mmCIF file of C-alpha atoms in Angstrom:
data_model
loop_
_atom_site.group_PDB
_atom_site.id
_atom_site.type_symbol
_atom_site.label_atom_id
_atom_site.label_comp_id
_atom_site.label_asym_id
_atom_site.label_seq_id
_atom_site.Cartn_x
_atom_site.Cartn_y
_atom_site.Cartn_z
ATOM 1 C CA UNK V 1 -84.640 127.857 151.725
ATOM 2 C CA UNK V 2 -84.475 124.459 153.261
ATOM 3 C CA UNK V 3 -82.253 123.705 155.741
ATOM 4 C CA UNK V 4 -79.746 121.369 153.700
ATOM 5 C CA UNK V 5 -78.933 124.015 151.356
ATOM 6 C CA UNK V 6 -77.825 126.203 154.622
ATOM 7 C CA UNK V 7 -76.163 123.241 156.497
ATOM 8 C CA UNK V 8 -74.145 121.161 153.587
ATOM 9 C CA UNK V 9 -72.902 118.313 154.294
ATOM 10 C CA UNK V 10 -69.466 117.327 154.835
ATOM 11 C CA UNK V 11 -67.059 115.553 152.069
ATOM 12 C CA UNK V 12 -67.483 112.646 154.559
ATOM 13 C CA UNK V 13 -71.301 112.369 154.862
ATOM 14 C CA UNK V 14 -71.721 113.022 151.237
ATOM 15 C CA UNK V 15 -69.271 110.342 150.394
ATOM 16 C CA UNK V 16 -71.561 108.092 153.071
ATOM 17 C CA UNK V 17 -74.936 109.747 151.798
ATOM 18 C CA UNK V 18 -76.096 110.876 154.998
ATOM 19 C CA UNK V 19 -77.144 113.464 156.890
ATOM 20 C CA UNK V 20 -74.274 115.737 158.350
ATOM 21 C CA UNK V 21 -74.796 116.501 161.791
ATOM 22 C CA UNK V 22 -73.497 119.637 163.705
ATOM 23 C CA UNK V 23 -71.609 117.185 166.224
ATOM 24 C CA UNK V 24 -70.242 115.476 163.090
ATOM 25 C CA UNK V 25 -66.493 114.638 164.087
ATOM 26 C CA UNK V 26 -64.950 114.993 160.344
ATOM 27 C CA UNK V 27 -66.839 117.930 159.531
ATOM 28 C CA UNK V 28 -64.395 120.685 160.816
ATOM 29 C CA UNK V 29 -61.531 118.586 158.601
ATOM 30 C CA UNK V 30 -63.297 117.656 155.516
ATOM 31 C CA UNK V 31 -65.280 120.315 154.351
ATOM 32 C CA UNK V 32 -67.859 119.756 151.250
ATOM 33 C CA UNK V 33 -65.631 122.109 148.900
ATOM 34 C CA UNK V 34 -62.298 119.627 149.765
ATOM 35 C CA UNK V 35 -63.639 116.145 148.510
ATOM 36 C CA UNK V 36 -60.390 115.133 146.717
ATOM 37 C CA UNK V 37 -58.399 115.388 150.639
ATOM 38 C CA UNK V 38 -61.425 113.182 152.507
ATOM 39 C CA UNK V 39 -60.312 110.634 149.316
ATOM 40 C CA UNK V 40 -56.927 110.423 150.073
ATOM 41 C CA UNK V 41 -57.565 109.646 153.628
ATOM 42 C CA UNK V 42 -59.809 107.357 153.200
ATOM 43 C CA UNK V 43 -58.190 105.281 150.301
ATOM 44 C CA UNK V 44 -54.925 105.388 152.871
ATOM 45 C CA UNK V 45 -56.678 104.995 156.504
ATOM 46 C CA UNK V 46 -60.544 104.500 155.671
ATOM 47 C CA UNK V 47 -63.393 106.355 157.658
ATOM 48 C CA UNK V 48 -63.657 103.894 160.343
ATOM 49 C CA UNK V 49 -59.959 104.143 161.283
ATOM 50 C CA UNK V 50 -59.914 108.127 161.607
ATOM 51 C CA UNK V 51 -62.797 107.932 163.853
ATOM 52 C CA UNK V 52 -61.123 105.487 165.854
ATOM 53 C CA UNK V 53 -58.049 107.914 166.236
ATOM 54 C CA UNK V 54 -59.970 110.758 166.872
ATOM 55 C CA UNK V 55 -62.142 109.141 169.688
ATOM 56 C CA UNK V 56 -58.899 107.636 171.378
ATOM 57 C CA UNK V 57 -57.985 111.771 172.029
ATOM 58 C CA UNK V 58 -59.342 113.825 174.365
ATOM 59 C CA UNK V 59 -58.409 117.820 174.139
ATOM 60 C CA UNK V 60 -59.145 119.592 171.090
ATOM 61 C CA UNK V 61 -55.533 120.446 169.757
ATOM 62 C CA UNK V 62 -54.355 116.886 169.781
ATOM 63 C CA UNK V 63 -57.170 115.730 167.238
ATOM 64 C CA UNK V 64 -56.114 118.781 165.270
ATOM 65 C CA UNK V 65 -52.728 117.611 165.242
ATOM 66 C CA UNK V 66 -53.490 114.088 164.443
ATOM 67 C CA UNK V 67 -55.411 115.383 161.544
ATOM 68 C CA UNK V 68 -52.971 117.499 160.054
ATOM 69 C CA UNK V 69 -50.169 114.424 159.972
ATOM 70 C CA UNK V 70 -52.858 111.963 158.833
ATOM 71 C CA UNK V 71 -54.067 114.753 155.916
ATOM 72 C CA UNK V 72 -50.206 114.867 155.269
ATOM 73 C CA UNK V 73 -49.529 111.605 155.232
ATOM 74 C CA UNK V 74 -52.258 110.935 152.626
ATOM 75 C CA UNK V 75 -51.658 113.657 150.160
ATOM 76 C CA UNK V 76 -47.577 112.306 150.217
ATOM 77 C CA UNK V 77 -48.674 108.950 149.390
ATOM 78 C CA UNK V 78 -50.989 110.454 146.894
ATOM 79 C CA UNK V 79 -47.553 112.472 145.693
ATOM 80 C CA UNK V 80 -45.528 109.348 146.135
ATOM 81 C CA UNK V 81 -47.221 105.946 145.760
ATOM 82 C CA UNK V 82 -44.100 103.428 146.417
ATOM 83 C CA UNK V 83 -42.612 105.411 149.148
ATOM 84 C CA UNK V 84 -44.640 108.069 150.655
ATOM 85 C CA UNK V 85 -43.713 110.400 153.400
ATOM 86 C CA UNK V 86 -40.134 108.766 153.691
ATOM 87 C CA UNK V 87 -39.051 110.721 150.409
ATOM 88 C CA UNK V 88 -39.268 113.618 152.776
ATOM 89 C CA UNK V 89 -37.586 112.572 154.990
ATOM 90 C CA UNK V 90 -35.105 111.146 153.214
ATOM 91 C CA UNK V 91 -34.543 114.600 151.770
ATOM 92 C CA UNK V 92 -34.189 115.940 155.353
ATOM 93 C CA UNK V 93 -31.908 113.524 155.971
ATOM 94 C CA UNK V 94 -29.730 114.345 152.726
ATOM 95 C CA UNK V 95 -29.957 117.901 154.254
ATOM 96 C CA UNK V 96 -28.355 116.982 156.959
ATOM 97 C CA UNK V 97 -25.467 115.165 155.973
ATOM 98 C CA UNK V 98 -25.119 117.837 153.307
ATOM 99 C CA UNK V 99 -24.668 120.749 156.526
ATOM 100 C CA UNK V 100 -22.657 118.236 158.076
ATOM 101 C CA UNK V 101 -19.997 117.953 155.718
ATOM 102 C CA UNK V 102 -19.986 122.308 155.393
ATOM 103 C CA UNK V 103 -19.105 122.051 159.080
ATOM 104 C CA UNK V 104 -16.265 119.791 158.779
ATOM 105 C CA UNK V 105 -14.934 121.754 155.615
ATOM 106 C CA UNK V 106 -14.942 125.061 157.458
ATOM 107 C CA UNK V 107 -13.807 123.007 160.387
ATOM 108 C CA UNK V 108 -10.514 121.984 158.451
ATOM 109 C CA UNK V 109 -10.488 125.363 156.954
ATOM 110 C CA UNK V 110 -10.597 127.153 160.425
ATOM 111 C CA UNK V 111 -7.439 124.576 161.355
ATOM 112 C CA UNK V 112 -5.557 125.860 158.145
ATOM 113 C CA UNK V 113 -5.879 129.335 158.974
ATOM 114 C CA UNK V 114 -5.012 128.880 162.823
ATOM 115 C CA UNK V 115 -1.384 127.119 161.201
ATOM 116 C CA UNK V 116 -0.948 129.452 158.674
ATOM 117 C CA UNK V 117 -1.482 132.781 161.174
ATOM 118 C CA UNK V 118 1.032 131.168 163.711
ATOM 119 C CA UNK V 119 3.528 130.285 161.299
ATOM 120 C CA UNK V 120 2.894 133.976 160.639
ATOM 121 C CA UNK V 121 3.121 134.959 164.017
ATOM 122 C CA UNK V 122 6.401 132.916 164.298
ATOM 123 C CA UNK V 123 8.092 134.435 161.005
ATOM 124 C CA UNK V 124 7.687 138.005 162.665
ATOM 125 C CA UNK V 125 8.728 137.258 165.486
ATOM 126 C CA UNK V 126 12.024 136.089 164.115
ATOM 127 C CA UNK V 127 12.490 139.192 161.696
ATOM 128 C CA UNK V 128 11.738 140.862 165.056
ATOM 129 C CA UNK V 129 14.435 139.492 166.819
ATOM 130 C CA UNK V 130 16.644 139.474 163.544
ATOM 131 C CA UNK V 131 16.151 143.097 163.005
ATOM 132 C CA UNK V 132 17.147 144.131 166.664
ATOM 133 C CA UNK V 133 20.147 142.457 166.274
ATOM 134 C CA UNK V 134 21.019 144.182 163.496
ATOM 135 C CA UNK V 135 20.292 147.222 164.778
ATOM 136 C CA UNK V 136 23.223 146.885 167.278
ATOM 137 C CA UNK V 137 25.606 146.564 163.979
ATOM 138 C CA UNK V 138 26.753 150.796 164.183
ATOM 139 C CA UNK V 139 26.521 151.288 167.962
ATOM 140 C CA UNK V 140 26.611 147.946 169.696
ATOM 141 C CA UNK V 141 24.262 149.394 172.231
ATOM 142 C CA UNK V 142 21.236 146.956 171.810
ATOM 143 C CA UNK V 143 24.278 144.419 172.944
ATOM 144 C CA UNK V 144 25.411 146.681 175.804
ATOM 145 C CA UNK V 145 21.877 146.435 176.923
ATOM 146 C CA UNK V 146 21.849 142.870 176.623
ATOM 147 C CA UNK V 147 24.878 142.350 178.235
ATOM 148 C CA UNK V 148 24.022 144.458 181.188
ATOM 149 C CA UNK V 149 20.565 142.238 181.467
ATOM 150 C CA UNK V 150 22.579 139.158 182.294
ATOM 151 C CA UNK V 151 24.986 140.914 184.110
ATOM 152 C CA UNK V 152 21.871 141.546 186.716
ATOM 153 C CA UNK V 153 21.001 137.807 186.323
ATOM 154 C CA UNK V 154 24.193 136.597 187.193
ATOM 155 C CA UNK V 155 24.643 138.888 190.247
ATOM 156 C CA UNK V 156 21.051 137.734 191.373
ATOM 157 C CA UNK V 157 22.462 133.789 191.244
ATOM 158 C CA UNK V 158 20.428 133.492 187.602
ATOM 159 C CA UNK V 159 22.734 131.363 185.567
ATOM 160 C CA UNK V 160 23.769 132.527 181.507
ATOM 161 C CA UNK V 161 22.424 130.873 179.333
ATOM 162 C CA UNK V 162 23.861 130.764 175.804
ATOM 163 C CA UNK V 163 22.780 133.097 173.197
ATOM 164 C CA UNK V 164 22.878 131.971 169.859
ATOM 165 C CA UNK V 165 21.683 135.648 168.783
ATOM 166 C CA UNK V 166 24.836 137.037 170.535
ATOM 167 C CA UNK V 167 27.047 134.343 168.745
ATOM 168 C CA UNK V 168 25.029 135.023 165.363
ATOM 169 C CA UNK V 169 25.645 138.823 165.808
ATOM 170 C CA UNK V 170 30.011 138.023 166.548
ATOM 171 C CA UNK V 171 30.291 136.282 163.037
ATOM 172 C CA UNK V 172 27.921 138.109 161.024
ATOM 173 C CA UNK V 173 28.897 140.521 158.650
ATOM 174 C CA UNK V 174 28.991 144.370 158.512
ATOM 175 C CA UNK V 175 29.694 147.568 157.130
ATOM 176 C CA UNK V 176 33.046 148.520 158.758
ATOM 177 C CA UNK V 177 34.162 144.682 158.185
ATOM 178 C CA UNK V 178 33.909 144.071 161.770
ATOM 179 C CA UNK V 179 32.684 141.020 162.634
ATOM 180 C CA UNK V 180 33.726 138.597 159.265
ATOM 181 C CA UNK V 181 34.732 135.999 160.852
ATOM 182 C CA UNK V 182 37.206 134.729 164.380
ATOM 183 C CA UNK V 183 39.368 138.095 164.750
ATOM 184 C CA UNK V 184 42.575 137.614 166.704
ATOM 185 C CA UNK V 185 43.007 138.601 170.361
ATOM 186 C CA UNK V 186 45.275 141.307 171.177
ATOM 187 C CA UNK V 187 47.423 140.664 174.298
ATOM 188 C CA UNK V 188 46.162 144.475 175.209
ATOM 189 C CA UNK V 189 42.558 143.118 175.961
ATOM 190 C CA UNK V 190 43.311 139.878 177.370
ATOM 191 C CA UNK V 191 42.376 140.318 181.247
ATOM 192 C CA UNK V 192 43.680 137.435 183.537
ATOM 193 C CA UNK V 193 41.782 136.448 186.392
ATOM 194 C CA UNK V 194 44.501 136.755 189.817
ATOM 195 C CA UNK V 195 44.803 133.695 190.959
ATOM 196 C CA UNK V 196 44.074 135.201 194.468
ATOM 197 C CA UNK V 197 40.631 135.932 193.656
ATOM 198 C CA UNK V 198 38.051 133.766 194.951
ATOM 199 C CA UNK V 199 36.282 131.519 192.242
ATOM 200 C CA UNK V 200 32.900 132.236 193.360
ATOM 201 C CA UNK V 201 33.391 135.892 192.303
ATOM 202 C CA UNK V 202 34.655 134.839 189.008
ATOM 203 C CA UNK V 203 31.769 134.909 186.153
ATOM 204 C CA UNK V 204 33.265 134.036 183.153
ATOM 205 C CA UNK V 205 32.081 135.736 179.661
ATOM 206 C CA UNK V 206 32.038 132.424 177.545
ATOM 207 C CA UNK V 207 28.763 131.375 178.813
ATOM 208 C CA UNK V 208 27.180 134.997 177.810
ATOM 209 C CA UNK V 209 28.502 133.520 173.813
ATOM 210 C CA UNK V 210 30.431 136.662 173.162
ATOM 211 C CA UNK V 211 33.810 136.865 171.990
ATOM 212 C CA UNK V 212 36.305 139.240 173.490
ATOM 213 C CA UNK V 213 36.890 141.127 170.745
ATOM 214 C CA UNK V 214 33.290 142.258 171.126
ATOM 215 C CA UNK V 215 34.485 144.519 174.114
ATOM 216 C CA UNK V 216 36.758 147.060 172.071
ATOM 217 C CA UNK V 217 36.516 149.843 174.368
ATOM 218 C CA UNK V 218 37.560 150.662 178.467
ATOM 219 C CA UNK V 219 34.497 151.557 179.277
ATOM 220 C CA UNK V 220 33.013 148.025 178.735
ATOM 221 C CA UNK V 221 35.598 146.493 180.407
ATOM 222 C CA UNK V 222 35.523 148.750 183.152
ATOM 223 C CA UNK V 223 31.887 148.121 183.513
ATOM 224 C CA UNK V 224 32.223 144.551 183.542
ATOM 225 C CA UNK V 225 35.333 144.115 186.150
ATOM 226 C CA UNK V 226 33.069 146.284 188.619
ATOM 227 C CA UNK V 227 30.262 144.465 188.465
ATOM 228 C CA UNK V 228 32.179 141.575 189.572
ATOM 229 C CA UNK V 229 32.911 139.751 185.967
ATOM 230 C CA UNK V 230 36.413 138.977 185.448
ATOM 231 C CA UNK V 231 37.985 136.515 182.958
#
């Protein structure tokens, strides 16, 4: 066997019809059974120029590196002859804008739902409120409770603040027909401040928004007069 047939040349130093040496440069990239890639690169670059590139790197994985992008390069201008490798990346690019514009869709989406759930958390909130304040319609004790809340404001120095609930609750309409509309004031639970009384100990009920007809029994007034509230 001679020792061409064990040694072939290269794609390059066929192409060149020489002898391929074992320190041949091009040799580990252009194999004999690959001559259609060493044509590409060397219609695009030409033999002279690779060399050039390879000789102006030093460590082994660079020239690998360089190889692969010019190999690349070649076979997408082979692919591509008017525009070559920027069809890629103009397809990267398209890529991108395309994931761009997903992230501002869900974006806008995300600020949808976040309005949505709090007008959602604000609708509950005021069936919430609604429903306790029906709730006081048989008993009037969610009221009492109320009432005796402010009541430990006011003695603390907290000014009342007026409660459109309260007011809400005093015209709305229930069962028993209590509560339809103004209801006149019997002289019986009209309570007049003595004009003795200091004016500092005097909290009237009109800030709390509740009418007096509200306080139908003793025990409410009674309450009320010891804690200090007299109208």
């Amino acid at each position: 066997m001679k020792k061409g047939d064990a040694n072939p040349a290269c794609a390059v130093c066929k192409y060149q019809r020489r002898r391929c040496t074992p320190n041949c440069p091009l040799a580990p990239y252009f194999p004999a059974n690959h001559p259609n890639t060493f044509q590409n690169v060397h219609r695009l670059f030409g033999v002279s120029n690779v060399t050039k590139i390879l000789d102006s790197l030093h460590s082994s994985d660079q020239k690998e590196d360089a190889m692969k992008s010019i190999i690349f390069e070649a076979e997408m201008r082979r692919r591509y002859p008017v525009h070559g490798c920027s069809v890629i990346i103009q397809q990267l690019r398209f890529q991108i804008e395309c994931a761009h514009q997903e992230l501002r869709r869900l974006y806008s989406l995300c600020l949808q739902v976040a309005a949505c759930e709090e007008q959602l958390n604000n609708n509950n909130y005021n069936n919430h409120l609604n429903l306790d304040i029906g709730s006081g319609n048989g008993n009037g004790a969610a009221i009492d409770d109320k009432m005796m809340a402010m009541d430990d404001d006011s003695s603390a120095g907290i000014p009342h603040r007026r409660s459109e609930a309260f007011f809400a609750h005093s015209t709305a309409s229930r069962k028993d027909g209590v509560g339809l509309g103004p209801q006149p004031l019997s002289p019986a639970r009209i309570v007049h401040r003595p004009s003795s009384l200091p004016l500092t100990l005097c909290q009237p009920l009109e800030p709390l928004g509740l009418p007096l007809f509200l306080l139908n029994s003793e025990w409410r007034l009674s309450s009320l007069t010891m804690r200090g509230h007299v109208v």
